[in-house]
Short mmCIF file of C-alpha atoms in Angstrom, two decimals:
data_model
loop_
_atom_site.label_atom_id
_atom_site.label_comp_id
_atom_site.label_asym_id
_atom_site.label_seq_id
_atom_site.Cartn_x
_atom_site.Cartn_y
_atom_site.Cartn_z
CA UNK A 19 101.47 168.13 208.59
CA UNK A 20 103.75 165.56 206.41
CA UNK A 21 102.15 164.36 203.05
CA UNK A 22 102.09 160.90 202.69
CA UNK A 23 104.07 159.23 200.33
CA UNK A 24 102.53 157.93 197.76
CA UNK A 25 102.12 154.17 196.98
CA UNK A 26 100.95 155.12 193.02
CA UNK A 27 100.78 157.37 190.41
CA UNK A 28 99.23 158.40 187.18
CA UNK A 29 100.02 161.21 184.82
CA UNK A 30 96.69 162.25 183.28
CA UNK A 31 97.44 165.27 181.87
CA UNK A 32 95.93 165.61 177.96
CA UNK A 33 93.25 162.63 179.35
CA UNK A 34 89.73 163.55 178.79
CA UNK A 35 86.81 163.03 181.08
CA UNK A 36 85.59 159.85 181.79
CA UNK A 37 88.94 158.09 181.17
CA UNK A 38 91.05 160.10 183.28
CA UNK A 39 88.40 158.92 186.04
CA UNK A 40 88.21 155.50 184.86
CA UNK A 41 91.67 154.67 184.62
CA UNK A 42 92.45 156.49 188.28
CA UNK A 43 89.31 154.29 189.29
CA UNK A 44 91.17 151.18 188.20
CA UNK A 45 94.38 152.16 189.51
CA UNK A 46 92.75 152.80 192.70
CA UNK A 47 91.12 148.68 192.67
CA UNK A 48 94.38 147.79 192.51
CA UNK A 49 95.62 149.67 196.19
CA UNK A 50 94.54 148.33 199.82
CA UNK A 51 92.36 150.95 201.77
CA UNK A 52 94.43 153.52 203.24
CA UNK A 53 97.45 153.62 200.38
CA UNK A 54 97.81 156.99 198.41
CA UNK A 55 97.27 157.26 195.25
CA UNK A 56 98.83 160.63 193.39
CA UNK A 57 97.48 161.86 189.99
CA UNK A 58 97.70 165.13 187.87
CA UNK A 59 94.74 166.07 185.69
CA UNK A 60 94.11 168.98 183.50
CA UNK A 61 92.20 172.45 184.87
CA UNK A 62 88.69 173.20 183.54
CA UNK A 63 86.63 169.70 182.79
CA UNK A 64 88.42 166.95 184.66
CA UNK A 65 89.22 169.18 187.76
CA UNK A 66 85.11 169.42 187.41
CA UNK A 67 84.73 166.56 187.18
CA UNK A 68 87.36 164.14 188.10
CA UNK A 69 87.38 164.59 192.00
CA UNK A 70 83.58 164.81 192.81
CA UNK A 71 83.46 161.57 191.15
CA UNK A 72 86.21 160.27 193.16
CA UNK A 73 84.50 161.32 196.18
CA UNK A 74 81.25 159.85 194.91
CA UNK A 75 83.24 156.37 195.29
CA UNK A 76 83.74 156.82 198.69
CA UNK A 77 87.47 157.40 198.63
CA UNK A 78 88.57 160.69 200.33
CA UNK A 79 90.93 163.37 198.52
CA UNK A 80 93.70 164.47 201.12
CA UNK A 81 95.77 166.88 199.40
CA UNK A 82 95.14 169.20 195.81
CA UNK A 83 98.15 171.21 194.50
CA UNK A 84 97.77 173.27 191.64
CA UNK A 85 101.30 173.29 189.47
CA UNK A 86 101.14 175.50 186.36
CA UNK A 87 97.61 174.68 184.45
CA UNK A 88 97.70 171.52 186.40
CA UNK A 89 96.08 169.98 189.51
CA UNK A 90 98.10 167.01 191.42
CA UNK A 91 95.86 165.38 194.27
CA UNK A 92 96.69 162.91 196.41
CA UNK A 93 93.68 160.32 196.94
CA UNK A 94 93.66 158.10 199.70
CA UNK A 95 91.61 154.64 198.77
CA UNK A 96 88.53 153.75 201.15
CA UNK B 24 94.23 139.91 184.08
CA UNK B 25 94.75 144.19 183.37
CA UNK B 26 92.92 145.96 180.60
CA UNK B 27 94.44 147.31 177.64
CA UNK B 28 93.77 150.94 177.10
CA UNK B 29 91.77 150.04 174.14
CA UNK B 30 89.61 147.80 176.57
CA UNK B 31 89.22 151.07 179.17
CA UNK B 32 87.89 153.22 176.33
CA UNK B 33 85.77 150.62 174.89
CA UNK B 34 83.87 149.63 178.48
CA UNK B 35 84.66 153.13 179.71
CA UNK B 36 81.00 153.81 180.47
CA UNK B 37 80.56 150.43 182.33
CA UNK B 38 83.43 150.52 184.12
CA UNK B 39 82.30 153.92 185.88
CA UNK B 40 79.67 151.79 187.09
CA UNK B 41 79.55 151.09 191.04
CA UNK B 42 79.60 147.60 191.08
CA UNK B 43 81.39 147.20 187.61
CA UNK B 44 84.59 148.73 187.89
CA UNK B 45 87.49 146.73 186.22
CA UNK B 46 86.94 143.76 188.28
CA UNK B 47 83.61 143.79 187.43
CA UNK B 48 84.86 144.13 183.77
CA UNK B 49 87.11 140.98 184.13
CA UNK B 50 84.16 139.01 184.96
CA UNK B 51 82.35 140.11 182.34
CA UNK B 52 85.35 139.22 179.76
CA UNK B 53 85.64 135.79 181.61
CA UNK B 54 81.46 134.98 181.01
CA UNK B 55 80.64 132.08 178.57
CA UNK B 56 76.83 132.11 177.66
CA UNK B 57 74.72 130.48 175.55
CA UNK B 58 72.12 132.15 173.43
CA UNK B 59 69.38 129.66 172.47
CA UNK B 60 67.89 131.00 169.04
CA UNK B 61 68.95 133.92 167.37
CA UNK B 62 65.75 135.87 166.95
CA UNK B 63 63.44 138.29 167.88
CA UNK B 64 65.15 137.82 171.62
CA UNK B 65 68.18 136.52 170.71
CA UNK B 66 69.08 139.03 168.37
CA UNK B 67 68.91 141.87 170.63
CA UNK B 68 69.98 139.90 173.69
CA UNK B 69 73.26 139.03 172.13
CA UNK B 70 74.49 142.14 170.24
CA UNK B 71 74.19 144.08 174.47
CA UNK B 72 76.32 140.70 175.42
CA UNK B 73 78.63 141.20 172.62
CA UNK B 74 78.98 145.12 173.45
CA UNK B 75 79.54 144.33 177.02
CA UNK B 76 82.34 142.03 176.22
CA UNK B 77 81.22 139.02 177.33
CA UNK B 78 83.97 136.76 176.89
CA UNK B 79 82.36 133.95 175.06
CA UNK B 80 78.48 133.67 173.25
CA UNK B 81 77.37 130.69 171.97
CA UNK B 82 74.41 131.16 169.29
CA UNK B 83 72.21 128.15 168.59
CA UNK B 84 69.73 127.88 165.57
CA UNK B 85 69.32 125.29 162.73
CA UNK B 86 67.47 128.20 160.56
CA UNK B 87 68.34 130.48 157.90
CA UNK B 88 67.71 134.08 157.96
CA UNK B 89 64.40 135.11 156.12
CA UNK B 90 63.39 138.57 154.99
CA UNK B 91 60.17 138.36 157.27
CA UNK B 92 62.96 137.96 160.50
CA UNK B 93 64.20 141.34 159.63
CA UNK B 94 61.51 143.10 161.15
CA UNK B 95 62.70 142.31 164.57
CA UNK B 96 65.99 140.24 164.26
CA UNK B 97 68.29 143.08 164.36
CA UNK B 98 71.71 140.91 164.06
CA UNK B 99 70.82 139.80 160.44
CA UNK B 100 70.76 142.35 157.47
CA UNK B 101 68.81 142.23 154.03
CA UNK B 102 71.93 140.57 152.56
CA UNK B 103 71.82 137.99 154.83
CA UNK B 104 68.18 136.46 153.64
CA UNK B 105 69.05 132.93 153.16
CA UNK B 106 72.59 132.56 155.40
CA UNK B 107 72.13 130.37 158.55
CA UNK B 108 71.42 132.63 161.26
CA UNK B 109 74.12 131.53 163.52
CA UNK B 110 76.72 132.80 160.65
CA UNK B 111 75.07 136.02 159.96
CA UNK B 112 75.14 136.48 163.99
CA UNK B 113 78.42 135.50 164.34
CA UNK B 114 79.08 138.00 161.56
CA UNK B 115 77.42 141.00 163.06
CA UNK B 116 78.80 140.16 166.65
CA UNK B 117 82.21 140.65 165.42
CA UNK B 118 82.17 143.28 163.84
CA UNK B 119 80.52 145.43 166.97
CA UNK B 120 83.32 143.51 168.66
CA UNK B 121 85.79 141.66 167.61
CA UNK B 122 87.44 140.46 171.02
CA UNK B 123 84.23 138.44 171.87
CA UNK B 124 84.49 134.59 171.07
CA UNK B 125 81.27 133.96 169.16
CA UNK B 126 80.81 129.49 168.99
CA UNK B 127 78.39 128.49 166.44
CA UNK B 128 75.37 125.22 167.05
CA UNK B 129 73.59 125.82 163.66
CA UNK B 130 71.42 122.46 165.67
CA UNK B 131 68.28 121.59 166.43
CA UNK B 132 68.74 120.98 170.59
CA UNK B 133 67.20 117.96 171.44
CA UNK B 134 67.40 115.62 174.06
CA UNK B 135 70.46 113.94 172.69
CA UNK B 136 72.58 116.91 172.40
CA UNK B 137 71.25 119.95 174.65
CA UNK B 138 73.39 118.74 177.38
CA UNK B 139 76.59 118.49 176.07
CA UNK B 140 75.85 121.93 174.34
CA UNK B 141 75.06 123.51 177.95
CA UNK B 142 77.69 122.35 179.69
CA UNK B 143 80.20 124.92 178.17
CA UNK B 144 78.51 127.62 179.43
CA UNK B 145 77.84 129.78 182.67
CA UNK B 146 74.26 130.65 182.21
CA UNK B 147 71.55 130.19 179.29
CA UNK B 148 69.59 132.46 177.47
CA UNK B 149 66.56 130.95 176.47
CA UNK B 150 65.26 132.91 173.14
CA UNK B 151 63.64 129.77 171.53
CA UNK B 152 59.91 130.19 169.57
CA UNK B 153 58.74 127.14 170.46
CA UNK B 154 57.36 125.11 173.44
CA UNK B 155 59.40 121.47 172.82
CA UNK B 156 62.53 123.85 173.45
CA UNK B 157 61.41 125.59 175.60
CA UNK B 158 60.56 122.73 178.50
CA UNK B 159 63.71 120.89 177.01
CA UNK B 160 65.63 123.89 177.60
CA UNK B 161 64.21 124.27 181.38
CA UNK B 162 64.62 120.50 182.01
CA UNK B 163 67.99 120.39 180.82
CA UNK B 164 68.64 123.39 182.89
CA UNK B 165 67.09 122.31 185.61
CA UNK B 166 68.82 118.55 185.69
CA UNK B 167 72.09 120.24 185.45
CA UNK B 168 71.48 123.09 187.58
CA UNK B 169 72.52 125.56 184.79
CA UNK B 170 71.43 129.41 185.05
CA UNK B 171 68.25 130.17 182.55
CA UNK B 172 66.91 133.41 181.72
CA UNK B 173 63.41 132.41 180.24
CA UNK B 174 61.36 134.80 178.12
CA UNK B 175 58.56 134.75 175.82
CA UNK B 176 56.78 137.32 173.43
CA UNK B 177 53.62 137.13 171.61
CA UNK B 178 51.52 140.16 169.79
CA UNK B 179 52.22 143.21 172.32
CA UNK B 180 53.33 141.22 175.02
CA UNK B 181 56.25 139.74 176.46
CA UNK B 182 57.63 138.09 180.12
CA UNK B 183 60.57 137.21 181.63
CA UNK B 184 62.21 134.83 184.63
CA UNK B 185 65.25 133.64 185.51
CA UNK B 186 65.33 130.20 186.88
CA UNK B 187 68.10 129.66 189.46
CA UNK B 188 67.48 125.57 189.62
CA UNK B 189 67.59 124.58 193.31
CA UNK B 190 67.03 128.35 194.58
CA UNK B 191 63.92 129.37 192.51
CA UNK B 192 60.95 128.36 190.69
CA UNK B 193 61.61 126.62 187.08
CA UNK B 194 59.17 127.15 183.97
CA UNK B 195 57.68 123.86 184.86
CA UNK B 196 56.53 125.74 188.52
CA UNK B 197 54.67 128.08 186.26
CA UNK B 198 53.32 126.25 183.55
CA UNK B 199 53.92 122.38 184.36
CA UNK B 200 53.13 120.91 181.08
CA UNK B 201 52.71 122.38 177.67
CA UNK B 202 49.70 123.36 176.42
CA UNK B 203 47.60 121.29 174.31
CA UNK B 204 48.59 121.40 170.59
CA UNK B 205 46.54 124.06 168.74
CA UNK B 206 45.59 125.89 172.16
CA UNK B 207 47.97 128.59 171.89
CA UNK B 208 49.18 130.04 168.51
CA UNK B 209 52.73 130.47 167.36
CA UNK B 210 54.28 134.44 166.78
CA UNK B 211 53.96 133.10 163.31
CA UNK B 212 49.84 132.87 163.48
CA UNK B 213 49.58 135.92 166.20
CA UNK B 214 52.23 138.44 164.85
CA UNK B 215 54.88 140.06 167.20
CA UNK B 216 56.20 143.67 167.66
CA UNK B 217 59.42 143.76 166.62
CA UNK B 218 60.54 146.46 169.72
CA UNK B 219 58.18 143.92 172.36
CA UNK B 220 60.90 141.10 171.10
CA UNK B 221 63.66 144.12 171.66
CA UNK B 222 62.33 145.27 174.95
CA UNK B 223 62.73 141.62 176.32
CA UNK B 224 65.45 139.90 174.78
CA UNK B 225 67.20 143.25 176.49
CA UNK B 226 66.25 142.08 179.73
CA UNK B 227 67.29 139.07 179.04
CA UNK B 228 70.79 140.69 178.56
CA UNK B 229 70.33 142.71 181.67
CA UNK B 230 68.95 139.05 184.23
CA UNK B 231 72.85 137.79 182.53
CA UNK B 232 75.08 140.93 183.39
CA UNK B 233 73.61 140.71 187.31
CA UNK B 234 74.41 137.23 187.24
CA UNK B 235 77.63 137.56 186.29
CA UNK B 236 78.82 140.61 188.00
CA UNK B 237 77.01 138.84 191.19
CA UNK B 238 75.48 142.38 191.45
CA UNK B 239 71.41 143.59 191.98
CA UNK B 240 68.40 141.62 192.14
CA UNK B 241 67.51 138.90 189.11
CA UNK B 242 63.69 137.80 188.54
CA UNK B 243 64.36 134.93 190.65
CA UNK B 244 60.54 133.63 191.55
CA UNK B 245 59.19 136.86 189.91
CA UNK B 246 57.66 136.87 186.71
CA UNK B 247 58.18 140.62 184.95
CA UNK B 248 55.23 140.92 182.73
CA UNK B 249 55.59 143.79 179.54
CA UNK B 250 52.62 145.31 177.91
CA UNK B 251 53.60 147.70 175.03
CA UNK B 252 50.06 149.06 174.38
CA UNK B 253 49.65 150.37 177.80
CA UNK B 254 53.41 150.81 178.51
CA UNK B 255 53.35 148.86 181.52
CA UNK B 256 55.31 146.67 183.59
CA UNK B 257 54.09 144.24 186.28
CA UNK B 258 55.86 141.66 188.37
CA UNK B 259 53.72 138.82 189.41
CA UNK B 260 55.15 136.95 192.32
CA UNK B 261 56.05 132.93 191.43
CA UNK B 262 56.29 130.32 194.22
CA UNK B 263 58.62 126.88 194.16
CA UNK B 264 55.59 123.98 193.04
CA UNK B 265 56.71 121.55 195.82
CA UNK B 266 55.05 119.04 193.52
CA UNK B 267 56.91 120.51 190.34
CA UNK B 268 57.79 117.66 187.35
CA UNK B 269 61.26 118.41 187.59
CA UNK B 270 62.53 120.49 190.23
CA UNK B 271 60.92 119.33 192.89
CA UNK B 272 62.47 117.02 195.23
CA UNK B 273 60.60 114.03 194.21
CA UNK B 274 60.41 114.90 190.41
CA UNK B 275 58.44 112.64 187.82
CA UNK B 276 60.89 114.05 185.12
CA UNK B 277 64.12 112.53 185.47
CA UNK B 278 64.55 112.01 181.42
CA UNK B 279 64.44 114.99 179.32
CA UNK B 280 61.37 114.85 176.68
CA UNK B 281 61.45 115.77 173.05
CA UNK B 282 57.96 117.05 172.92
CA UNK B 283 56.17 117.16 169.19
CA UNK B 284 56.02 120.22 167.41
CA UNK B 285 52.92 122.05 167.74
CA UNK B 286 52.55 123.08 164.75
CA UNK B 287 53.98 122.89 161.15
CA UNK B 288 56.46 125.63 161.56
CA UNK B 289 58.87 123.62 160.68
CA UNK B 290 57.57 122.21 157.75
CA UNK B 291 56.51 125.02 155.91
CA UNK B 292 57.88 126.31 152.93
CA UNK B 293 59.45 128.96 152.28
CA UNK B 294 57.20 132.00 152.33
CA UNK B 295 59.52 134.89 151.95
CA UNK B 296 58.86 137.70 149.35
CA UNK B 297 61.08 136.51 145.79
#
């Protein structure tokens, strides 16, 4: 399946919990339903927490890629 | 309005909440709240409102800080004894959150000035310690259709109710007239546990934040009663009084009343420890 082009992106490498999620949440507020946000977060605690919080808010994580020691997530706003 | 990085950090723990987010934080930053009295209720209430980022907080008080206030009025400190309470309050709230605008009203509210004061705000918190002010504030808010969060505290008990004029009951639906002179002891005579003031003041701040965020259920038509000795809360349903002297369809009261002080609280000489 062809990957949707992100409508916005955030580089959250080095940004600690929960500020990484807060910034993700604020950026998602600016998007319309169905639009895609690309974020890059660190492995470890951020990867353990941020995706769960995003899903709790009802958004969909459509793709996860591991790039070096980081993760790239594509989030579809719901 | 985009939040700055500093705002995102400061308010992160509430922006995270469902029903707040960036839009909710923006509503809080734009809200204007009048806190009447900077005492047992007004101190904790205004402290939490400033912490939450309420854009403009008005403080009303005509008194100066006394040593006996410090057991519960947490915006004032020992070094503030003798200075006007609105100045002491402003100093502490600004120290907590410099981006909040604090407007000081160092006056005693009466029928001639209250409408001008409350019109600048979205919602009013009554943290007054006397019946003349309590009835004046209720009537002024009903007449100008201004949301009001009432609370009263005495010894180990506290009560709180939110008044949305035209929607729910007002304070006079509950107690149509002030009690006769001498029937009810004041806090000064009866005593008050500091934490009761704190608990109720914080509950008032909670009502304000729900109003600003348009979320949750406010205490409209519900009187919440707290007892510190039993650690119990109970809720009493309060209906609107169709014959309410001020908020019914045909009110008897259409002009504000300046009731007389019930005790000599205001004229008492300084009794603080020298």
